[in-house]
Each structure stands twice: as C-alpha cells, then as structure tokens.
mmCIF file of C-alpha atoms in Angstrom:
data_model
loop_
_atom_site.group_PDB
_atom_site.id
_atom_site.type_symbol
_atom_site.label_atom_id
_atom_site.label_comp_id
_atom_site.label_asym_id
_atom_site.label_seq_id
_atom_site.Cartn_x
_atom_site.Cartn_y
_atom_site.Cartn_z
ATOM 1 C CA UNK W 1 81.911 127.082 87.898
ATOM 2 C CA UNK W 2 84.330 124.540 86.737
ATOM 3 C CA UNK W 3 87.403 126.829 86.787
ATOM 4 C CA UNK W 4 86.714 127.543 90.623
ATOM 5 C CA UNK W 5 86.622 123.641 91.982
ATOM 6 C CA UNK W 6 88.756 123.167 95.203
ATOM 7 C CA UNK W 7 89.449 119.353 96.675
ATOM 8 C CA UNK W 8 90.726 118.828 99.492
ATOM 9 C CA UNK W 9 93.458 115.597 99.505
ATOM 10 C CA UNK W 10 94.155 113.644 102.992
ATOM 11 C CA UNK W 11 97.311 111.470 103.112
ATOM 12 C CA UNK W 12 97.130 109.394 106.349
ATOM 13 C CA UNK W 13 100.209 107.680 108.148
ATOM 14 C CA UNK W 14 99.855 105.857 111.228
ATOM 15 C CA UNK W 15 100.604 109.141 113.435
ATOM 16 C CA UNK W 16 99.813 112.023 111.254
ATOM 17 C CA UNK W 17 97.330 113.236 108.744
ATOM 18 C CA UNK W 18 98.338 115.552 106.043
ATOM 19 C CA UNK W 19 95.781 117.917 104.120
ATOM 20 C CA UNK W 20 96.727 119.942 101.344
ATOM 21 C CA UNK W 21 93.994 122.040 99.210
ATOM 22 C CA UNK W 22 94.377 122.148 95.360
ATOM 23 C CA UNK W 23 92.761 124.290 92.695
ATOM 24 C CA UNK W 24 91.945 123.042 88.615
ATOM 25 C CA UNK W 25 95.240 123.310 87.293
ATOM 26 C CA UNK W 26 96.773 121.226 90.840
ATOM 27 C CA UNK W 27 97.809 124.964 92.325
ATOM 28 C CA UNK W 28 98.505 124.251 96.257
ATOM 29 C CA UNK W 29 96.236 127.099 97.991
ATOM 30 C CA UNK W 30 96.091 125.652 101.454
ATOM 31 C CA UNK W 31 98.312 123.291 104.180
ATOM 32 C CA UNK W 32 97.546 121.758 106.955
ATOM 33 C CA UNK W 33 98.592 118.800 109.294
ATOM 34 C CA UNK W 34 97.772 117.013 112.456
ATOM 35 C CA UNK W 35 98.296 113.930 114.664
ATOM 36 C CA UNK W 36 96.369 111.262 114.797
ATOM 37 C CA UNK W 37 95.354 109.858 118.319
ATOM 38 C CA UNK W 38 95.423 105.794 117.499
ATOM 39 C CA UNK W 39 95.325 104.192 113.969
ATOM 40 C CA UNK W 40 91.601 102.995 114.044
ATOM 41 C CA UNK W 41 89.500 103.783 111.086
ATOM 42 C CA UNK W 42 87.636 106.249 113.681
ATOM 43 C CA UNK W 43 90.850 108.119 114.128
ATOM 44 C CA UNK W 44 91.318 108.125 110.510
ATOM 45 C CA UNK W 45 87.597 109.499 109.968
ATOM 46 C CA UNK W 46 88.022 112.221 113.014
ATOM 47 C CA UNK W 47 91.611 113.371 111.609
ATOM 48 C CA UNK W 48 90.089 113.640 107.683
ATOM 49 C CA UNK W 49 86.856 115.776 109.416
ATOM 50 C CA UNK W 50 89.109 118.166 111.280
ATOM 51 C CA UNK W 51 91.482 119.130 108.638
ATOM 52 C CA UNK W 52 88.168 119.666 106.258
ATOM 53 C CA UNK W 53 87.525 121.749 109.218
ATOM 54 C CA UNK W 54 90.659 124.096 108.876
ATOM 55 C CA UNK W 55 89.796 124.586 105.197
ATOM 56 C CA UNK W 56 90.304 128.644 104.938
ATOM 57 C CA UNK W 57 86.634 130.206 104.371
ATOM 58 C CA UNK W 58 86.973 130.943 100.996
ATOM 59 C CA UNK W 59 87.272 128.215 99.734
ATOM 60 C CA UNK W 60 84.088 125.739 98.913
ATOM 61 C CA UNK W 61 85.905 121.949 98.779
ATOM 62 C CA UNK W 62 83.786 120.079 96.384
ATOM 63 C CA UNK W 63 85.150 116.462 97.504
ATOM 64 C CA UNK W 64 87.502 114.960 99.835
ATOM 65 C CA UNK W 65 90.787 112.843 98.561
ATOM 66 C CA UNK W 66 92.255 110.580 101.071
ATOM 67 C CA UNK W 67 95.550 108.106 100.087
ATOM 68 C CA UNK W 68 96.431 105.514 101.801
ATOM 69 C CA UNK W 69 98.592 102.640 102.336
ATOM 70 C CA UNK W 70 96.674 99.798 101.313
ATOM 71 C CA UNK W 71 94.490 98.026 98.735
ATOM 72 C CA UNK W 72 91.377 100.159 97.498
ATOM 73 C CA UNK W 73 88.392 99.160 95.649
ATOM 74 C CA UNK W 74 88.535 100.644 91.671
ATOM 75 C CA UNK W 75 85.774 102.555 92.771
ATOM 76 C CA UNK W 76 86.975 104.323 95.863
ATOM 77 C CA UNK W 77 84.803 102.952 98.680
ATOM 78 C CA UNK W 78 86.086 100.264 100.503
ATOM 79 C CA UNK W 79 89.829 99.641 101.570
ATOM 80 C CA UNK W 80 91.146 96.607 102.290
ATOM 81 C CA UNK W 81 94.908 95.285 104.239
ATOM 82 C CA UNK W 82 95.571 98.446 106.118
ATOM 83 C CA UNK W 83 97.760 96.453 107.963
ATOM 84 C CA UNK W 84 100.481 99.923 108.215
ATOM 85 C CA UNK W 85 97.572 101.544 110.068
ATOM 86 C CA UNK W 86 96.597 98.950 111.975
ATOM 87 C CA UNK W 87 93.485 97.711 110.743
ATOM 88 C CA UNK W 88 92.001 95.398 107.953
ATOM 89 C CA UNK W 89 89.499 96.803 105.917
ATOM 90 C CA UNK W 90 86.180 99.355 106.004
ATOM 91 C CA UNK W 91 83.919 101.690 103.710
ATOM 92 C CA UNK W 92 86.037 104.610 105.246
ATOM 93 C CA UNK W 93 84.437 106.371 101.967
ATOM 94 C CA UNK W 94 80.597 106.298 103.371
ATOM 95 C CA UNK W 95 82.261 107.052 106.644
ATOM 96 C CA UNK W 96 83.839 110.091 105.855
ATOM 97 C CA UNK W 97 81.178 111.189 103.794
ATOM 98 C CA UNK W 98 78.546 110.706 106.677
ATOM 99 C CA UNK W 99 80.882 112.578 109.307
ATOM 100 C CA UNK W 100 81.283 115.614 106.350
ATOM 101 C CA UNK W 101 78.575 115.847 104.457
ATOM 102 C CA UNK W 102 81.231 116.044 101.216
ATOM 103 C CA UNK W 103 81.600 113.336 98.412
ATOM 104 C CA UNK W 104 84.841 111.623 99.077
ATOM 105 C CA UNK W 105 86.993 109.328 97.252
ATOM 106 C CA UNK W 106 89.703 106.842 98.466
ATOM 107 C CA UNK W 107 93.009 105.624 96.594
ATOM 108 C CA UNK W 108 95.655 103.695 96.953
ATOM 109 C CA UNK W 109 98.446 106.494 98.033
ATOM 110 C CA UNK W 110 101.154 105.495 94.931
ATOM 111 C CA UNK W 111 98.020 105.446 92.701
ATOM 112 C CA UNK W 112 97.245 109.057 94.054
ATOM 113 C CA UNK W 113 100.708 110.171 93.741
ATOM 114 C CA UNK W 114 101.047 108.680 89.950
ATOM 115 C CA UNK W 115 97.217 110.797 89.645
ATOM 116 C CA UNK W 116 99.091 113.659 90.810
ATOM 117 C CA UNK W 117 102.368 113.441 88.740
ATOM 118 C CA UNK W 118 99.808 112.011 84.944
ATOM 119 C CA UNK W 119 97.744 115.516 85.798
ATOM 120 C CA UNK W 120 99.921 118.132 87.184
ATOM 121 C CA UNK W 121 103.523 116.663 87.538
ATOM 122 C CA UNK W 122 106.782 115.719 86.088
ATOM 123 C CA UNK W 123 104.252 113.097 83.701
ATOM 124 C CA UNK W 124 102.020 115.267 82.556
ATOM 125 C CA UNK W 125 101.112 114.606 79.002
ATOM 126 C CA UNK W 126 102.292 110.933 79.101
ATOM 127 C CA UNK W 127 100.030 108.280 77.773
ATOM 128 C CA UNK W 128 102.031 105.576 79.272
ATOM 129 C CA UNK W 129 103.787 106.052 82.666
ATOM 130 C CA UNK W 130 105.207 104.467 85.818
ATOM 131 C CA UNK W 131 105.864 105.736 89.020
ATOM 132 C CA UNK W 132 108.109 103.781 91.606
ATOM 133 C CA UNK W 133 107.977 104.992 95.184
ATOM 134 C CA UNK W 134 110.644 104.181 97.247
ATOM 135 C CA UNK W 135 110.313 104.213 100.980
ATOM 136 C CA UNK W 136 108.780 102.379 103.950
ATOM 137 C CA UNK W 137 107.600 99.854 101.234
ATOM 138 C CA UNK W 138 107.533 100.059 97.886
ATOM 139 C CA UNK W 139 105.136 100.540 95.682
ATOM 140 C CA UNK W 140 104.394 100.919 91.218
ATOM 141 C CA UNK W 141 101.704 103.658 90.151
ATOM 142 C CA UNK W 142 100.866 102.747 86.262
ATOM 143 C CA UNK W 143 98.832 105.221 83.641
ATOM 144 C CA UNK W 144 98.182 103.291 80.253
ATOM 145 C CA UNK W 145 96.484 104.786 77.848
ATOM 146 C CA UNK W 146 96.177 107.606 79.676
ATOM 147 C CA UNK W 147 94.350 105.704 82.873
ATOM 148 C CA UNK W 148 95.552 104.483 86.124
ATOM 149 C CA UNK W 149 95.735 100.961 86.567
ATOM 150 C CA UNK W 150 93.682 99.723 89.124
ATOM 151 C CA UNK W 151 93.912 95.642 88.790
ATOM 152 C CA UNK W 152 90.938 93.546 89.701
ATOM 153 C CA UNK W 153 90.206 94.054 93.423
ATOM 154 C CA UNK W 154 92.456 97.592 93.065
ATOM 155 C CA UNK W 155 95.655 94.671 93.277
ATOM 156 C CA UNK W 156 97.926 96.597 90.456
ATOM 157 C CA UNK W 157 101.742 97.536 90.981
ATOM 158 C CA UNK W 158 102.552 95.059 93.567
ATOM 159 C CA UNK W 159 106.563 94.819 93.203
ATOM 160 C CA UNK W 160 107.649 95.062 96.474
ATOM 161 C CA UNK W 161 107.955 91.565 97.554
ATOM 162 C CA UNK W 162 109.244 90.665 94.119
ATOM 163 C CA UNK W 163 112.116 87.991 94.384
ATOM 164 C CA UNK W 164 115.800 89.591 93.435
ATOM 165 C CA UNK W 165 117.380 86.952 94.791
ATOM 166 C CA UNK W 166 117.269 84.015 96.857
ATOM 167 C CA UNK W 167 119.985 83.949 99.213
ATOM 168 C CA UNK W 168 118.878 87.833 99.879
ATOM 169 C CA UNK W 169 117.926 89.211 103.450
ATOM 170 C CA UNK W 170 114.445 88.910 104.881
ATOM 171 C CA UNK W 171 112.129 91.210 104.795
ATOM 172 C CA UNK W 172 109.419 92.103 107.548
ATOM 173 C CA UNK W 173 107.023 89.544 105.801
ATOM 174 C CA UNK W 174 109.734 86.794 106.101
ATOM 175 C CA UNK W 175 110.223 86.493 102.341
ATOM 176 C CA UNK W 176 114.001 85.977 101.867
ATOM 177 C CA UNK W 177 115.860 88.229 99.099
ATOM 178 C CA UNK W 178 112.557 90.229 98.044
ATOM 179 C CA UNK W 179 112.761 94.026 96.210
ATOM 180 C CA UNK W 180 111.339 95.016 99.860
ATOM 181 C CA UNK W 181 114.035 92.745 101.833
ATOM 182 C CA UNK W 182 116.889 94.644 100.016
ATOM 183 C CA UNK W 183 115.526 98.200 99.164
ATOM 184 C CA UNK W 184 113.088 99.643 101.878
ATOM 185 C CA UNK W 185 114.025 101.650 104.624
ATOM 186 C CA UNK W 186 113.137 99.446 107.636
ATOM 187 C CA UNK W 187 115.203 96.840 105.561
ATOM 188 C CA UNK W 188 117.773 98.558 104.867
ATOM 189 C CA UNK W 189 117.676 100.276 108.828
ATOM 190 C CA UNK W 190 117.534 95.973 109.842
ATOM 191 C CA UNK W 191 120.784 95.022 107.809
ATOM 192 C CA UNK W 192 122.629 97.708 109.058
ATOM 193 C CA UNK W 193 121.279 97.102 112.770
ATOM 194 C CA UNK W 194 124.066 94.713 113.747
ATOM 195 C CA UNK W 195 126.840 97.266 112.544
ATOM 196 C CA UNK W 196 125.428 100.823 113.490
ATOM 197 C CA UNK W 197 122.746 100.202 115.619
ATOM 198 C CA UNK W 198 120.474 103.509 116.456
ATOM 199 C CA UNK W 199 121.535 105.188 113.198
ATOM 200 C CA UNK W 200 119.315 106.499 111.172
ATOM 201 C CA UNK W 201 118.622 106.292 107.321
ATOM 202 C CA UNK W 202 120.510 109.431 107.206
ATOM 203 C CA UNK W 203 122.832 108.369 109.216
ATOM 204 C CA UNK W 204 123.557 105.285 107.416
ATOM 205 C CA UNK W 205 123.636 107.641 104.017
ATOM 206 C CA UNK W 206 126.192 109.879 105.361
ATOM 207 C CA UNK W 207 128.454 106.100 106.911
ATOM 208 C CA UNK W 208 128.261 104.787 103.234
ATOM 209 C CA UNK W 209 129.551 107.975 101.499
ATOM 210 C CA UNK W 210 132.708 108.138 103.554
ATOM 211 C CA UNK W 211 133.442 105.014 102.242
ATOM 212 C CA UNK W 212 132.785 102.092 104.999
ATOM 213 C CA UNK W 213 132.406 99.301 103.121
ATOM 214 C CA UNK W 214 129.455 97.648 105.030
ATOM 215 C CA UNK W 215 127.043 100.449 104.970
ATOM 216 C CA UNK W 216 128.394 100.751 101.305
ATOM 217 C CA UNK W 217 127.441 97.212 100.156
ATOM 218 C CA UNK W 218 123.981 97.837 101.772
ATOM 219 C CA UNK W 219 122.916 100.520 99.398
ATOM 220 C CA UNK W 220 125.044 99.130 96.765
ATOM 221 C CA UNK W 221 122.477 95.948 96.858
ATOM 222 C CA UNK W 222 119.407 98.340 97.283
ATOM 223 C CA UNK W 223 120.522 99.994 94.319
ATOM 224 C CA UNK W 224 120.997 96.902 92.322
ATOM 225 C CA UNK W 225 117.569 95.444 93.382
ATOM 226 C CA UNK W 226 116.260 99.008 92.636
ATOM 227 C CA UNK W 227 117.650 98.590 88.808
ATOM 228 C CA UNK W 228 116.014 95.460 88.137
ATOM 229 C CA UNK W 229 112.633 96.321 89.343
ATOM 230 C CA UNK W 230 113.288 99.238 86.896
ATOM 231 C CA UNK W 231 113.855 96.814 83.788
ATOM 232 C CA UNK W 232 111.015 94.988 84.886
ATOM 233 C CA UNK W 233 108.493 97.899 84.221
ATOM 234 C CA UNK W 234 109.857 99.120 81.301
ATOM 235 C CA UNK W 235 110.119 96.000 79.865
ATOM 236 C CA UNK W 236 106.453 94.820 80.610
ATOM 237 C CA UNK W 237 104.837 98.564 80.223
ATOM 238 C CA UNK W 238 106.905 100.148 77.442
ATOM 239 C CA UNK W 239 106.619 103.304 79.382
ATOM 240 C CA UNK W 240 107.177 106.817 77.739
ATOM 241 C CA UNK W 241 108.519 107.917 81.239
ATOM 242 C CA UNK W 242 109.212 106.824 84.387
ATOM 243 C CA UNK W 243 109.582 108.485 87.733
ATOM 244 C CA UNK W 244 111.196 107.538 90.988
ATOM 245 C CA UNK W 245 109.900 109.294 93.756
ATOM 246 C CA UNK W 246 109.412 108.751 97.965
ATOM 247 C CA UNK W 247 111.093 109.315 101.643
ATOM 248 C CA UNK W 248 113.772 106.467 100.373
ATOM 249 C CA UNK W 249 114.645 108.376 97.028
ATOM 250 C CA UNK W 250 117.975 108.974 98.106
ATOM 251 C CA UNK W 251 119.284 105.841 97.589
ATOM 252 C CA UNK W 252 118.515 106.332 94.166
ATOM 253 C CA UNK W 253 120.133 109.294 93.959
ATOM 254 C CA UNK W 254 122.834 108.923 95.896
ATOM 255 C CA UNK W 255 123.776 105.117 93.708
ATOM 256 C CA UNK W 256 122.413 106.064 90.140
ATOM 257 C CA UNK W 257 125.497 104.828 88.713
ATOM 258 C CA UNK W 258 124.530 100.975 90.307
ATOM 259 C CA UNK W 259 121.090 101.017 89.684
ATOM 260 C CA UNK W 260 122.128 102.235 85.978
ATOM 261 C CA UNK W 261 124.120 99.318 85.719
ATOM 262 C CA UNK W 262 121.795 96.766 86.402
ATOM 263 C CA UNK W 263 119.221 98.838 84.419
ATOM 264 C CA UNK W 264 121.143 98.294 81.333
ATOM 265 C CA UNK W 265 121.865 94.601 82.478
ATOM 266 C CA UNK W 266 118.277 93.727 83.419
ATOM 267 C CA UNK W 267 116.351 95.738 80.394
ATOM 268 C CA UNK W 268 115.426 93.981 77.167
ATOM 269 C CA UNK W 269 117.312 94.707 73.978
ATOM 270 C CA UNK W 270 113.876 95.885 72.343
ATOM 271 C CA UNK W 271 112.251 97.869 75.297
ATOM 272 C CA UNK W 272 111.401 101.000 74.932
ATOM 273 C CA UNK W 273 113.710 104.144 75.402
ATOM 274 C CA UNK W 274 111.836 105.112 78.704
ATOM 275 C CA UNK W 275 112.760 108.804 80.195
ATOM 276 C CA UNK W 276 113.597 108.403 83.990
ATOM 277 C CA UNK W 277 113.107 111.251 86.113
ATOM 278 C CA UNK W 278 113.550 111.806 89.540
ATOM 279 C CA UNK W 279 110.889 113.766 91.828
ATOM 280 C CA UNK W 280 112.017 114.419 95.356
ATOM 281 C CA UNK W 281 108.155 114.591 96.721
ATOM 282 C CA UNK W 282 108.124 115.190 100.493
ATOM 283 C CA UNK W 283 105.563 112.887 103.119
ATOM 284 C CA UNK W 284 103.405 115.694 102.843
ATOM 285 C CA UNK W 285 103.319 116.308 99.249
ATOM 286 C CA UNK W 286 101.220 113.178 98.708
ATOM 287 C CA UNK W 287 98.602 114.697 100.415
ATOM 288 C CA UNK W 288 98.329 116.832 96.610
ATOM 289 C CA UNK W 289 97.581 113.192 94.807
ATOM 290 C CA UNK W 290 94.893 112.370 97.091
ATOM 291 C CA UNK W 291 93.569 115.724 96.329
ATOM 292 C CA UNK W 292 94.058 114.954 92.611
ATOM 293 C CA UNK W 293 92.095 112.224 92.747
ATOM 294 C CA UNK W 294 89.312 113.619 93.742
ATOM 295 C CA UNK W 295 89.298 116.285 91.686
ATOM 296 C CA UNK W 296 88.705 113.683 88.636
ATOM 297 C CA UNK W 297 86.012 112.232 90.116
ATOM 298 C CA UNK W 298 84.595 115.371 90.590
ATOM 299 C CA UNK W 299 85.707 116.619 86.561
ATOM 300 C CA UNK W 300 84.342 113.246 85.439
ATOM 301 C CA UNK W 301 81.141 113.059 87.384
ATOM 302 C CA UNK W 302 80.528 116.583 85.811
ATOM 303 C CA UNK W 303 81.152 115.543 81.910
ATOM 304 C CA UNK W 304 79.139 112.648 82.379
ATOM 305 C CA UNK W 305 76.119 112.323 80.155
ATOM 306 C CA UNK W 306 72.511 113.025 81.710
ATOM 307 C CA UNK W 307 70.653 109.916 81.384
#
C-alpha cells in the first residue's frame, strides 16, 4: 500500500555515512550511522549496504536515497567530480542496487536537501524556492514550478565559486575573491589561520563576538558575500521563499544584520518580496533528503501510466 512506503536516505561524507528511514508524510522512524573505512566508491557501496542492513525488521524499504557531494546525472545513475570523496565519477546507482537487491536513486546532496525542505520542510507548498547551504562549500537547491532544477549534465546551483570581488582571498581552487574564498568554513578557518591558528569555527565564532576586530572583519566579509549571493537568486528566480540552511549557518545567524545590508544593496528594485527562513539542519539530517528523493521516484514510478 501506498500509505505504508518506507525509503531509506544515505548521506555520505568522506568518513561517515548517515542513514535515516522516512515514512509518506517524511516522518523519521529510524537512525543510524557509521564510518566509512576509505573514500572509494567500494567503501561508499559497503557503508550504503550495511546501514540497509540495520533497517529495524518492520520495516520493508522500497528504495535507497543516497546524497552526495558532487554532480549527478538528472536521472540518478551516474555521479560525476566526487572530488570531496576522493574519487571522479561511477554508476554507484547499478552498484548499490547490485550489492542490495533495492532500486536506488542518487542526488546531488543540496538537491536532496531542497527535495526534503519542497516535500516535508520549511518550503512545503512553494512553487518557486531556493535553498542556500552554507558549509564546507556552498551550494543552491532550486524548485520552479514545483520541480527541482537539475541543469543539463545535473550542473544547476553552482554559486560557490561566484566572483564577489577581486582583490578577495583565495579559495582552495585558487580563484581569488570567490563566494567560496570568503564564506566557507575551510575559508574562513584559512583567513583566520595566521591570527588564531588551531581554533576552530566555533572558536573563531565565539573570538568575533567578544569583539576582536580581525575575527570580526572575517565574518563581517562572509556575511557580506553571503548577502549578495542572496540578491543574486532572488533576483534571477523570483523565489516565493528562500532558505538558508548547513554546518556554516551560523554565520548567517550570528551577522543577519550584514548580510541584510547587502541584501537590500545587492537586490533589484523590482524583485520579488522573497520570505527568508532559516533551518538549522544538522550533518545528519540530510540523510532525510536523500531519503526524500527516493521516495518520489518511488511515488512517481507508481502514478505512471501502464503502457
């Protein structure tokens, strides 16, 4: 029956794989993580087979979910510039399907988390939507029309390397004054590196609020950089909402009134009155849009006509 489908969603980092179970109406019934020995798409495969292997016995998963970091083909099969895990590309799809036995279904992890907030989240109900993850990189999940964007070649919501400015700092790709150079947490962890060295992002959170001025100017810039990518969306998508979400949301948080500011300074006159909400998903959580994910293609493959 319909009202009884369980997915399972994998969200894989380079150490740890996170499984979370989820019912129709995106209901967490089950949790489970575990490390990863290596970052080779056979690690990946063994860690996404032994959580499916923890799944509690009452449950029947009817597809597997996984997110990652990287580019994914539109329809879920092969992945492409896994360069955070340490490889390039495979059809870790067929190969987690082979090592299962269960349909499963890949996704870009922003476009799974963006899945997860259109469905069951803080955008539920929105036709038009943008989600901007902020974190170890940064990445744009977009629903028009009431669809995720997947670009040709699965290449949508690629802002992180756009330029702010440049006389900016350099980011781990070597661009110079990029959104990722200014705003992500190993750039933010490099600028400050000189100063406070061995201080976490934390750390560096809790320097910046007591007032030191360099730790201050280094969010103060992230936040700025943060505001303009913001304009940029809303000016281009005409959004009904928008949601800012990741491990780096703190910044954020923590500088609203700054990225505000250049909000206001970088948005057109005419763009739309887009709602901005903030959603302080944990690591873990994205495990839930990975799980999303494949529940549509499970809900879809179902309402599809019988040829």
């Amino acid at each position: 029956m319909a009202d009884r489908i369980v997915t399972l969603g994998v969200k894989l980092t380079p150490d740890m794989a996170f499984g979370t179970w989820i019912d129709m109406q995106g209901k967490q019934l089950h949790y489970a993580e575990l490390s990863i020995e290596g970052a080779s798409i056979d690690a990946a495969v063994k860690a996404t087979a032994e959580l499916m292997e923890r799944s509690p016995f009452e449950y029947d998963v009817a597809a597997i979910g996984v997110g990652l970091p990287a580019t994914v083909d539109p329809d879920g099969r092969g992945v492409h510039d896994v360069a955070y895990l340490g490889w390039s590309s495979g059809r870790l799809a067929d190969a987690v399907e082979a090592r299962t036995g269960l349909r499963t279904v890949l996704s870009n992890d922003v476009n799974a988390a963006t899945t997860y907030e259109h469905w069951f989240g803080l955008g539920r109900g929105c036709k038009d939507l943008a989600v901007l993850t902020l974190g170890t990189g940064i990445g744009c999940g977009l629903i028009v029309s009431g669809e995720i964007v997947h670009g040709v070649e699965g290449r949508s919501g690629l802002l992180s390397h756009l330029e702010i400015d440049r006389s900016g700092p350099i980011c781990d790709l070597g661009h110079r004054g990029c959104l990722s150079s200014y705003a992500s947490i190993p750039s933010i962890l490099r600028q400050a590196s000189p100063y406070f060295p061995g201080r976490s992002f934390e750390d560096l959170l809790e320097i910046a609020e007591t007032g030191n001025a360099i730790a201050n100017r280094i969010f103060s810039d992230a936040a700025i950089a943060i505001g303009r990518a913001l304009a940029l969306v809303v000016n281009m998508l005409g959004p009904e909402r928008v949601i800012v979400t990741g491990d780096g949301i703190a910044v954020y948080t923590t500088y609203g009134d700054a990225v505000n500011r250049e909000f206001e300074r970088a948005r057109h006159w005419r763009a739309a009155k887009s709602e901005t909400l903030v959603d302080h998903l944990p690591l873990a959580g994205w495990s839930k849009g990975a799980a999303a994910v494949a529940l549509r293609s499970v809900i879809r493959d179902s309402a599809a006509p019988i040829n």
